[in-house]
Amino acid sequence: MSPTQQLDAVLGGLAKDRATGSLRVGRAGCVYLSGGRVTYVESTSAPGVEQILVTSGRVGAATMRSARQSAVGRADGGETLVRQGLLARGELQLCVLGAILDAAFFVLAAKGTRPRFKEGDRHWLGDQWYFDTAGLLRECRRRRAQLDHVWPYPDVDSRPVVITPRISAQRVVLTSLQWEVLVSADATATPIDLARRLGRPAYSVLLAVRQLGVAGLLLDPVGAQDAVPAAGAPALPKRAGRTGPRPGALESRPVPGLPQVSGDPTDVSVLIRLRDALERLL
Amino acid sequence: MGRCGITSLGEAEADARRLAGLVRGEWQTENDLHWRRDVTLAEDASRVHTGSAPRAMASLRSLAIGVLTLFNGMTGPARVCRHVRKGPPREELTVLDIEDCLTDILAIPGALDALVIEDTGGMPVAAGRTAPHLDPQTSAAALSQTFRATLDGLAVASPDGTIRVEDVIVTSDKGHHLLRPVETAVTGPILLYLRLDLERSNLALARHRLRAISDRLISA
């Protein structure tokens, strides 16, 4: 059983037992459950509700600290913020819900240490929204797939974001978040750093960076030398060592009578399998 | 303490349930009509008594009761009078949580089904009265893509290349479809979706109500 599957199984068990408490997942973060449903997820990668509220200027840092301190043991911090008129209830729910989905993406994919459950532990914000564990896991899988669907290069998730100074396109359409990423990218901050700085969901920043990558706005992205930007096709997967053909071997110089070699990864993998099979015959 | 009553019901029909209903029903008339007339509209306290004035006043009271009960969704002239005097009661002004928001969207005249969608991944947050064969997961993901494609298309087609969409309205053979983005500095992107019956809905009213609901959802 892989560590991720193990975490899924532990969560499934806690959901079945309608457990209330916190599940610490190594250094990655912590999942809070109430009656078997997830009410909060903390991640070291994703900005939490506190950070979002403070970074956006919605709630002062001191107010937030005191709300948190007075909620220790009572788990009614969210209620306090709403009562003080700092946030609408719907807005707090939406904020918490977004933060849970964002953090779960990183925490539920964490590998390594055995998760530890602490019975009865509750998050200081209290229960603002409930996710059933199966639904949350499904959404995390879907988000992972969405990321790879946009641009299948997980490497850019952990590298500093470097924007290309000049682009070949004549016009670019950006989302508001992509704009924020472009403005804040300083060639040293990774997407996670940017998310923290902007107070934006980390997953959304990952997605925005991959979208920038596929639009050709990132400088020297992984496998850029293999990419076929002119055709707009997805770039080639990074080849490891000797298994790949020599540089230049795949250069698409149309040979009369033969179909043109495309940059499509499936075509390439068929060619590699074909070569391996031929070598085995020798 | 005993009570006596005379009924025209036959022996076979006059069971306990039916009789108890009739006894309570007497109060219904008293509440519905006489209490409203005598107390709420103060007929008992009226000192108008000369000539045909009492009769005219009674007619005016009947008319007033009729008009007041026309107030949508409100029962009892007392409540309506308070409403007219002071504006809506306090609890109606309080902000909504997500479930209330969905209930209010479904109360819009002609509403067929509604979804609250988390637009980063296209996940349904709350779903209401969807057709049984529809999967909210699939619908939410598809609507989220529809909205994104609309934004991209309109941004390219707009004169200055930027766009700020307040809502998207599509009319199809399945009804009017309304999509309204909701986003604040502290929330992720959220979409409200509402499908309206072509015949029974008022598009302008629905759009207005949807805007009011989304404002109440996020404003403190």
Short mmCIF file of N, CA, C and O in Angstrom, two decimals, chain A residues 52-53 56 58 82 85-98 101 129 131 135-136 138-139 142-143 146 171 173 175-176 199-201 203-204 207 211, chain B residues 95-99 116 118-126 137-138 140-141 144 148 151-152 155-156 161 182-190 216-220:
data_model
loop_
_atom_site.label_atom_id
_atom_site.label_comp_id
_atom_site.label_asym_id
_atom_site.label_seq_id
_atom_site.Cartn_x
_atom_site.Cartn_y
_atom_site.Cartn_z
N ILE A 52 -5.02 34.57 4.49
CA ILE A 52 -5.81 35.18 3.41
C ILE A 52 -6.49 36.44 3.92
O ILE A 52 -6.46 37.49 3.28
N LEU A 53 -7.09 36.34 5.12
CA LEU A 53 -7.84 37.49 5.66
C LEU A 53 -6.89 38.65 5.98
O LEU A 53 -7.22 39.80 5.73
N SER A 56 -5.22 40.16 2.64
CA SER A 56 -6.16 40.94 1.84
C SER A 56 -6.51 42.25 2.54
O SER A 56 -7.19 43.09 1.97
N ARG A 58 -8.41 42.51 5.05
CA ARG A 58 -9.78 42.45 5.52
C ARG A 58 -9.85 42.48 7.05
O ARG A 58 -10.71 43.12 7.63
N VAL A 82 -17.53 36.84 12.63
CA VAL A 82 -18.81 37.21 12.02
C VAL A 82 -19.56 38.17 12.93
O VAL A 82 -20.11 39.18 12.49
N GLY A 85 -18.70 41.66 12.87
CA GLY A 85 -19.03 42.34 11.62
C GLY A 85 -17.85 42.47 10.67
O GLY A 85 -17.89 43.25 9.73
N LEU A 86 -16.79 41.69 10.92
CA LEU A 86 -15.62 41.77 10.04
C LEU A 86 -15.85 41.01 8.74
O LEU A 86 -15.27 41.32 7.71
N LEU A 87 -16.72 40.01 8.80
CA LEU A 87 -16.95 39.14 7.65
C LEU A 87 -18.42 38.74 7.61
O LEU A 87 -19.02 38.57 8.67
N ALA A 88 -18.95 38.58 6.40
CA ALA A 88 -20.28 38.00 6.28
C ALA A 88 -20.16 36.49 6.47
O ALA A 88 -19.12 35.92 6.20
N ARG A 89 -21.25 35.88 6.97
CA ARG A 89 -21.16 34.44 7.21
C ARG A 89 -20.88 33.68 5.91
O ARG A 89 -20.03 32.79 5.88
N GLY A 90 -21.59 34.09 4.84
CA GLY A 90 -21.38 33.42 3.56
C GLY A 90 -19.94 33.57 3.08
O GLY A 90 -19.34 32.63 2.57
N GLU A 91 -19.41 34.77 3.30
CA GLU A 91 -18.05 35.03 2.84
C GLU A 91 -17.05 34.18 3.63
O GLU A 91 -16.11 33.63 3.05
N LEU A 92 -17.27 34.06 4.94
CA LEU A 92 -16.38 33.23 5.75
C LEU A 92 -16.46 31.77 5.30
O LEU A 92 -15.44 31.10 5.15
N GLN A 93 -17.70 31.30 5.04
CA GLN A 93 -17.86 29.92 4.58
C GLN A 93 -17.09 29.70 3.28
O GLN A 93 -16.38 28.71 3.12
N LEU A 94 -17.25 30.66 2.35
CA LEU A 94 -16.58 30.51 1.06
C LEU A 94 -15.07 30.55 1.22
O LEU A 94 -14.34 29.83 0.53
N CYS A 95 -14.61 31.40 2.14
CA CYS A 95 -13.17 31.51 2.38
C CYS A 95 -12.63 30.20 2.95
O CYS A 95 -11.61 29.68 2.48
N VAL A 96 -13.33 29.66 3.94
CA VAL A 96 -12.90 28.40 4.57
C VAL A 96 -12.93 27.26 3.56
O VAL A 96 -11.99 26.48 3.43
N LEU A 97 -14.02 27.21 2.81
CA LEU A 97 -14.20 26.16 1.80
C LEU A 97 -13.06 26.18 0.78
O LEU A 97 -12.48 25.15 0.45
N GLY A 98 -12.71 27.38 0.32
CA GLY A 98 -11.62 27.51 -0.64
C GLY A 98 -10.30 27.09 -0.02
O GLY A 98 -9.50 26.39 -0.65
N LEU A 101 -10.08 23.21 0.28
CA LEU A 101 -9.80 22.56 -1.01
C LEU A 101 -8.34 22.77 -1.40
O LEU A 101 -7.68 21.87 -1.89
N TRP A 129 -17.70 24.77 7.42
CA TRP A 129 -18.14 24.04 6.24
C TRP A 129 -17.73 22.59 6.37
O TRP A 129 -16.73 22.30 7.03
N PHE A 131 -16.89 18.89 4.44
CA PHE A 131 -16.65 18.09 3.23
C PHE A 131 -16.66 16.63 3.64
O PHE A 131 -16.02 16.26 4.63
N GLY A 135 -15.61 12.91 -1.18
CA GLY A 135 -15.76 14.04 -2.10
C GLY A 135 -14.49 14.87 -2.17
O GLY A 135 -14.09 15.31 -3.25
N LEU A 136 -13.86 15.05 -1.02
CA LEU A 136 -12.64 15.86 -0.97
C LEU A 136 -11.50 15.17 -1.73
O LEU A 136 -10.79 15.81 -2.51
N ARG A 138 -11.86 13.04 -4.12
CA ARG A 138 -12.20 13.06 -5.54
C ARG A 138 -11.82 14.40 -6.16
O ARG A 138 -11.25 14.47 -7.24
N GLU A 139 -12.12 15.48 -5.42
CA GLU A 139 -11.80 16.81 -5.94
C GLU A 139 -10.29 17.00 -6.07
O GLU A 139 -9.82 17.60 -7.03
N ARG A 142 -9.18 15.32 -9.14
CA ARG A 142 -9.59 16.06 -10.32
C ARG A 142 -8.70 17.28 -10.54
O ARG A 142 -8.36 17.62 -11.66
N ARG A 143 -8.32 17.92 -9.45
CA ARG A 143 -7.45 19.09 -9.58
C ARG A 143 -6.08 18.68 -10.10
O ARG A 143 -5.49 19.38 -10.91
N GLN A 146 -6.42 18.13 -13.72
CA GLN A 146 -6.60 19.40 -14.42
C GLN A 146 -5.24 20.08 -14.66
O GLN A 146 -4.97 20.60 -15.74
N ARG A 171 -0.35 38.76 -29.34
CA ARG A 171 -1.37 39.15 -28.36
C ARG A 171 -1.56 38.03 -27.36
O ARG A 171 -1.51 36.86 -27.72
N VAL A 173 -3.97 36.74 -23.89
CA VAL A 173 -5.11 36.95 -22.99
C VAL A 173 -4.72 36.38 -21.63
O VAL A 173 -4.26 35.25 -21.53
N THR A 175 -5.67 35.86 -17.32
CA THR A 175 -6.65 35.96 -16.24
C THR A 175 -6.09 36.92 -15.20
O THR A 175 -4.89 37.23 -15.21
N SER A 176 -6.95 37.36 -14.28
CA SER A 176 -6.47 38.32 -13.28
C SER A 176 -5.36 37.72 -12.42
O SER A 176 -4.42 38.40 -12.04
N GLY A 199 -1.25 36.02 -1.06
CA GLY A 199 -2.41 35.60 -0.28
C GLY A 199 -3.45 34.94 -1.16
O GLY A 199 -4.66 35.06 -0.94
N ARG A 200 -2.98 34.26 -2.18
CA ARG A 200 -3.87 33.58 -3.12
C ARG A 200 -3.78 32.07 -2.92
O ARG A 200 -2.75 31.57 -2.46
N PRO A 201 -4.82 31.32 -3.30
CA PRO A 201 -4.75 29.87 -3.16
C PRO A 201 -3.55 29.31 -3.93
O PRO A 201 -3.31 29.69 -5.07
N TYR A 203 -2.99 26.32 -5.08
CA TYR A 203 -3.33 25.52 -6.27
C TYR A 203 -3.61 26.43 -7.46
O TYR A 203 -3.16 26.17 -8.58
N SER A 204 -4.34 27.52 -7.22
CA SER A 204 -4.68 28.44 -8.31
C SER A 204 -3.41 29.04 -8.92
O SER A 204 -3.35 29.25 -10.13
N LEU A 207 -1.77 26.46 -11.06
CA LEU A 207 -2.52 26.36 -12.33
C LEU A 207 -2.18 27.54 -13.24
O LEU A 207 -1.93 27.37 -14.44
N GLN A 211 -0.48 27.54 -16.91
CA GLN A 211 -1.13 28.19 -18.04
C GLN A 211 -0.16 29.17 -18.71
O GLN A 211 -0.13 29.27 -19.93
N VAL B 95 -27.16 38.54 6.81
CA VAL B 95 -26.53 37.95 5.64
C VAL B 95 -26.81 36.46 5.58
O VAL B 95 -27.20 35.84 6.56
N LEU B 96 -26.57 35.91 4.42
CA LEU B 96 -26.94 34.53 4.16
C LEU B 96 -25.75 33.61 4.31
O LEU B 96 -24.62 34.02 4.11
N ASP B 97 -26.01 32.36 4.65
CA ASP B 97 -24.96 31.38 4.44
C ASP B 97 -25.26 30.68 3.11
O ASP B 97 -26.23 31.00 2.44
N ILE B 98 -24.39 29.75 2.73
CA ILE B 98 -24.48 29.22 1.37
C ILE B 98 -25.80 28.48 1.14
O ILE B 98 -26.42 28.61 0.09
N GLU B 99 -26.23 27.72 2.16
CA GLU B 99 -27.48 26.96 2.00
C GLU B 99 -28.68 27.90 1.84
O GLU B 99 -29.55 27.68 1.00
N VAL B 116 -24.40 26.07 -6.68
CA VAL B 116 -23.32 26.95 -6.26
C VAL B 116 -22.04 26.20 -6.56
O VAL B 116 -21.86 25.07 -6.11
N GLU B 118 -17.77 25.95 -6.98
CA GLU B 118 -16.42 26.45 -6.69
C GLU B 118 -15.69 26.43 -8.02
O GLU B 118 -15.51 25.38 -8.62
N ASP B 119 -15.28 27.62 -8.50
CA ASP B 119 -14.89 27.71 -9.91
C ASP B 119 -13.42 27.39 -10.18
O ASP B 119 -13.01 27.32 -11.33
N THR B 120 -12.60 27.19 -9.14
CA THR B 120 -11.20 26.82 -9.40
C THR B 120 -11.14 25.43 -10.04
O THR B 120 -10.46 25.23 -11.03
N GLY B 121 -11.85 24.50 -9.41
CA GLY B 121 -11.84 23.14 -9.94
C GLY B 121 -13.15 22.75 -10.60
O GLY B 121 -13.26 21.69 -11.20
N GLY B 122 -14.17 23.60 -10.47
CA GLY B 122 -15.49 23.26 -11.03
C GLY B 122 -16.21 22.24 -10.18
O GLY B 122 -16.75 21.25 -10.67
N MET B 123 -16.21 22.47 -8.85
CA MET B 123 -16.83 21.51 -7.93
C MET B 123 -18.15 22.07 -7.41
O MET B 123 -18.21 23.25 -7.03
N PRO B 124 -19.23 21.27 -7.37
CA PRO B 124 -20.47 21.78 -6.81
C PRO B 124 -20.36 21.91 -5.29
O PRO B 124 -19.94 20.97 -4.63
N VAL B 125 -20.68 23.09 -4.77
CA VAL B 125 -20.63 23.31 -3.34
C VAL B 125 -21.99 23.03 -2.74
O VAL B 125 -22.12 22.47 -1.66
N ALA B 126 -23.04 23.42 -3.46
CA ALA B 126 -24.40 23.14 -3.03
C ALA B 126 -25.26 23.02 -4.28
O ALA B 126 -25.07 23.76 -5.24
N GLN B 137 -21.81 16.92 -10.12
CA GLN B 137 -20.37 16.97 -10.37
C GLN B 137 -20.08 17.35 -11.82
O GLN B 137 -19.33 18.27 -12.11
N THR B 138 -20.73 16.59 -12.73
CA THR B 138 -20.50 16.81 -14.15
C THR B 138 -21.02 18.18 -14.57
O THR B 138 -20.34 18.91 -15.31
N ALA B 140 -21.43 20.88 -12.78
CA ALA B 140 -20.63 21.97 -12.25
C ALA B 140 -19.36 22.15 -13.06
O ALA B 140 -18.98 23.27 -13.42
N ALA B 141 -18.69 21.04 -13.37
CA ALA B 141 -17.45 21.12 -14.14
C ALA B 141 -17.72 21.72 -15.51
O ALA B 141 -16.98 22.58 -16.00
N SER B 144 -18.54 25.45 -15.30
CA SER B 144 -17.33 26.19 -15.01
C SER B 144 -16.53 26.42 -16.29
O SER B 144 -16.01 27.51 -16.54
N ARG B 148 -15.64 29.96 -18.29
CA ARG B 148 -14.27 30.34 -18.63
C ARG B 148 -14.15 30.63 -20.13
O ARG B 148 -13.54 31.62 -20.53
N LEU B 151 -15.62 33.98 -20.91
CA LEU B 151 -14.72 35.07 -20.52
C LEU B 151 -13.61 35.26 -21.56
O LEU B 151 -13.34 36.37 -22.01
N ASP B 152 -12.97 34.14 -21.94
CA ASP B 152 -11.88 34.22 -22.91
C ASP B 152 -12.38 34.82 -24.22
O ASP B 152 -11.76 35.74 -24.77
N ALA B 155 -13.27 38.51 -23.88
CA ALA B 155 -12.09 39.35 -23.67
C ALA B 155 -11.43 39.66 -25.00
O ALA B 155 -11.07 40.80 -25.29
N VAL B 156 -11.29 38.63 -25.83
CA VAL B 156 -10.66 38.83 -27.14
C VAL B 156 -11.52 39.74 -28.00
O VAL B 156 -11.01 40.58 -28.75
N GLY B 161 -9.72 44.65 -25.08
CA GLY B 161 -9.08 43.38 -24.77
C GLY B 161 -9.21 42.93 -23.33
O GLY B 161 -8.68 41.89 -22.95
N VAL B 182 -19.15 35.25 -8.33
CA VAL B 182 -19.07 35.93 -7.03
C VAL B 182 -17.64 35.78 -6.56
O VAL B 182 -17.13 34.68 -6.50
N GLU B 183 -16.99 36.89 -6.29
CA GLU B 183 -15.61 36.77 -5.80
C GLU B 183 -15.28 37.98 -4.96
O GLU B 183 -15.63 39.10 -5.29
N THR B 184 -14.63 37.72 -3.83
CA THR B 184 -14.12 38.83 -3.03
C THR B 184 -12.64 38.59 -2.79
O THR B 184 -12.11 37.56 -3.22
N ALA B 185 -12.01 39.53 -2.10
CA ALA B 185 -10.57 39.40 -1.87
C ALA B 185 -10.24 38.15 -1.06
O ALA B 185 -9.13 37.65 -1.13
N VAL B 186 -11.20 37.65 -0.29
CA VAL B 186 -10.88 36.53 0.59
C VAL B 186 -11.47 35.21 0.13
O VAL B 186 -11.17 34.16 0.70
N THR B 187 -12.30 35.22 -0.89
CA THR B 187 -12.86 33.95 -1.36
C THR B 187 -12.26 33.60 -2.71
O THR B 187 -11.77 34.46 -3.42
N GLY B 188 -12.31 32.33 -3.03
CA GLY B 188 -11.94 31.91 -4.37
C GLY B 188 -13.08 32.28 -5.31
O GLY B 188 -14.09 32.84 -4.88
N PRO B 189 -12.91 32.00 -6.60
CA PRO B 189 -13.99 32.30 -7.52
C PRO B 189 -15.16 31.34 -7.31
O PRO B 189 -14.97 30.13 -7.23
N ILE B 190 -16.36 31.91 -7.20
CA ILE B 190 -17.58 31.11 -7.02
C ILE B 190 -18.54 31.48 -8.14
O ILE B 190 -18.58 32.62 -8.58
N ARG B 216 -25.88 39.77 -0.77
CA ARG B 216 -26.12 39.46 0.64
C ARG B 216 -25.26 38.31 1.13
O ARG B 216 -24.97 38.19 2.31
N LEU B 217 -24.85 37.46 0.19
CA LEU B 217 -24.00 36.32 0.57
C LEU B 217 -22.63 36.79 1.06
O LEU B 217 -22.06 36.21 1.97
N ILE B 218 -22.12 37.86 0.46
CA ILE B 218 -20.73 38.21 0.75
C ILE B 218 -20.54 39.55 1.44
O ILE B 218 -19.43 39.91 1.78
N SER B 219 -21.61 40.32 1.67
CA SER B 219 -21.37 41.63 2.28
C SER B 219 -21.64 41.59 3.78
O SER B 219 -22.68 41.11 4.22
N ALA B 220 -20.68 42.08 4.51
CA ALA B 220 -20.80 42.06 5.97
C ALA B 220 -21.58 43.29 6.44
O ALA B 220 -21.62 44.29 5.76
#
